Amino acid sequence: MSTAFAAADAGTWYGGAKFGWSHYSDTSANNDFNDNMRQATDFDTNSDNVGGGIFGGYQINNWLAVEGGYDYLGNMQFNGNNGAAGGKMKSQGLQLSLKASYGLSDSWDLYGRAGAMGYRAETEAAGHSTFDTGVRPLLAVGTEYAFTPSLAGRLEYQWVSNVGNENQIGMTADASSVTAGIVYRFGQNTPEPVAAPAPAPAPVAEAPKTFNLKSDVMFGYDSATLTNEGKAAINQLYHSPDLQSATGNTTLVIGYSDRTGSASYNQALSARRAQAVAEQLIGLGMSAENIRTEGRGATDSVTGNTCDNMTGSALKNCLSPDRRVVVQISGQ
């Protein structure tokens, strides 16, 4: 059986009221009137009237509930012919049934009920009344539509068999009704709108690790050949914990020069020095695919204008910080 999404939430209570049309059929009486009193020549009957009731229930699970309530089943008028007395039969009762639902959509279902009704039927004729009580089987089918999680409407056909005992009150009949009702459901879980998940924050790239190597230590003046001291400095750098933890990352080796000499010469010299350092790192075990080199000449000066008033060896010594090789390893 399909889950009845239109039904109340499992484990909750509901209540409601209904109103509509009632009809008595298969009527018989204790004076040889049977099958249908409309065919009796001594009586004219009006079997149609209004009916209604109140009800409540407990939703056991998504498709099954137990429901009970009070029903007024209406009354049937009968008028005597040829001087016979007229009267009426009216009935009401308390019912208890199981209600099974089949969901057609999230808001709409079909259902059936089966159970029993404890009735009280009464006839009135010639100023006298008598009543009878009993228990009879009850069947119903209907449909229910949920306007909101707590409020629904229903349309239902109900049938109760053989209401009244003709030997005690003179009549018996089946009681049918077609009613429209409203249902209020208590304690429903109103679904909350599902917010779209917040986008994951963009990963923050770590700043590249930067290692500065003094060109005057690495190379002779105006030379791109590594000195023994330069090779030792690169070997020490390669085996340092900071570099070892990032040997698989992209590595950029940048060569710089001071501002003396022509720009083209300084560019070429800085590029050759960067390449010499890269080849030494590759020889120690770093992957050649991860290393790039650049020569930037006299750009990005470290000394700025601090050496402007110097000449000769004093200027050469002052510009020493500009003659450098920088190893940058991208953040992990």
mmCIF file of N, CA, C and O in Angstrom, residues 226 231 234-235 238-239 275-288 291:
data_model
loop_
_atom_site.group_PDB
_atom_site.id
_atom_site.type_symbol
_atom_site.label_atom_id
_atom_site.label_comp_id
_atom_site.label_asym_id
_atom_site.label_seq_id
_atom_site.Cartn_x
_atom_site.Cartn_y
_atom_site.Cartn_z
ATOM 1 N N LEU A 226 78.827 28.691 -10.349
ATOM 2 C CA LEU A 226 78.684 28.540 -8.904
ATOM 3 C C LEU A 226 80.043 28.284 -8.257
ATOM 4 O O LEU A 226 80.841 27.474 -8.736
ATOM 5 N N LYS A 231 77.666 26.197 -4.022
ATOM 6 C CA LYS A 231 77.133 24.833 -4.073
ATOM 7 C C LYS A 231 76.773 24.338 -2.673
ATOM 8 O O LYS A 231 75.743 23.671 -2.474
ATOM 9 N N ILE A 234 73.494 25.922 -1.580
ATOM 10 C CA ILE A 234 72.325 25.303 -2.227
ATOM 11 C C ILE A 234 72.059 23.927 -1.624
ATOM 12 O O ILE A 234 70.899 23.532 -1.402
ATOM 13 N N ASN A 235 73.136 23.164 -1.345
ATOM 14 C CA ASN A 235 72.974 21.840 -0.730
ATOM 15 C C ASN A 235 72.299 21.965 0.641
ATOM 16 O O ASN A 235 71.412 21.183 1.010
ATOM 17 N N TYR A 238 68.632 22.783 0.049
ATOM 18 C CA TYR A 238 67.856 21.634 -0.439
ATOM 19 C C TYR A 238 67.465 20.699 0.693
ATOM 20 O O TYR A 238 66.355 20.159 0.719
ATOM 21 N N HIS A 239 68.372 20.498 1.645
ATOM 22 C CA HIS A 239 68.109 19.549 2.729
ATOM 23 C C HIS A 239 67.415 20.197 3.939
ATOM 24 O O HIS A 239 67.204 19.532 4.954
ATOM 25 N N GLN A 275 69.545 29.924 -13.814
ATOM 26 C CA GLN A 275 69.614 28.589 -14.405
ATOM 27 C C GLN A 275 70.643 27.727 -13.703
ATOM 28 O O GLN A 275 70.434 26.526 -13.492
ATOM 29 N N ALA A 276 71.768 28.330 -13.272
ATOM 30 C CA ALA A 276 72.813 27.574 -12.579
ATOM 31 C C ALA A 276 72.290 27.035 -11.238
ATOM 32 O O ALA A 276 72.562 25.884 -10.868
ATOM 33 N N VAL A 277 71.523 27.854 -10.524
ATOM 34 C CA VAL A 277 70.970 27.401 -9.242
ATOM 35 C C VAL A 277 69.941 26.286 -9.478
ATOM 36 O O VAL A 277 69.892 25.290 -8.743
ATOM 37 N N ALA A 278 69.094 26.437 -10.526
ATOM 38 C CA ALA A 278 68.090 25.416 -10.816
ATOM 39 C C ALA A 278 68.744 24.087 -11.152
ATOM 40 O O ALA A 278 68.296 23.027 -10.693
ATOM 41 N N GLU A 279 69.812 24.111 -11.950
ATOM 42 C CA GLU A 279 70.475 22.860 -12.331
ATOM 43 C C GLU A 279 71.095 22.183 -11.118
ATOM 44 O O GLU A 279 71.118 20.951 -11.021
ATOM 45 N N GLN A 280 71.612 22.989 -10.179
ATOM 46 C CA GLN A 280 72.181 22.399 -8.966
ATOM 47 C C GLN A 280 71.094 21.716 -8.129
ATOM 48 O O GLN A 280 71.311 20.622 -7.608
ATOM 49 N N LEU A 281 69.892 22.354 -8.024
ATOM 50 C CA LEU A 281 68.777 21.745 -7.280
ATOM 51 C C LEU A 281 68.293 20.464 -7.951
ATOM 52 O O LEU A 281 67.977 19.468 -7.282
ATOM 53 N N ILE A 282 68.267 20.456 -9.277
ATOM 54 C CA ILE A 282 67.859 19.247 -10.009
ATOM 55 C C ILE A 282 68.861 18.131 -9.769
ATOM 56 O O ILE A 282 68.506 16.968 -9.569
ATOM 57 N N GLY A 283 70.122 18.499 -9.764
ATOM 58 C CA GLY A 283 71.152 17.499 -9.510
ATOM 59 C C GLY A 283 71.041 16.886 -8.119
ATOM 60 O O GLY A 283 71.405 15.722 -7.909
ATOM 61 N N LEU A 284 70.519 17.635 -7.171
ATOM 62 C CA LEU A 284 70.349 17.121 -5.801
ATOM 63 C C LEU A 284 69.093 16.262 -5.659
ATOM 64 O O LEU A 284 68.943 15.574 -4.648
ATOM 65 N N GLY A 285 68.199 16.307 -6.658
ATOM 66 C CA GLY A 285 67.026 15.426 -6.597
ATOM 67 C C GLY A 285 65.701 16.089 -6.852
ATOM 68 O O GLY A 285 64.665 15.424 -6.871
ATOM 69 N N MET A 286 65.660 17.408 -7.050
ATOM 70 C CA MET A 286 64.384 18.074 -7.292
ATOM 71 C C MET A 286 63.938 17.798 -8.726
ATOM 72 O O MET A 286 64.761 17.746 -9.649
ATOM 73 N N SER A 287 62.641 17.613 -8.939
ATOM 74 C CA SER A 287 62.099 17.301 -10.260
ATOM 75 C C SER A 287 62.234 18.496 -11.189
ATOM 76 O O SER A 287 61.836 19.620 -10.855
ATOM 77 N N ALA A 288 62.797 18.230 -12.381
ATOM 78 C CA ALA A 288 62.980 19.301 -13.363
ATOM 79 C C ALA A 288 61.638 19.838 -13.851
ATOM 80 O O ALA A 288 61.536 21.009 -14.252
ATOM 81 N N ILE A 291 60.421 22.978 -11.835
ATOM 82 C CA ILE A 291 61.267 24.165 -11.689
ATOM 83 C C ILE A 291 61.181 25.043 -12.929
ATOM 84 O O ILE A 291 61.269 24.561 -14.063
#
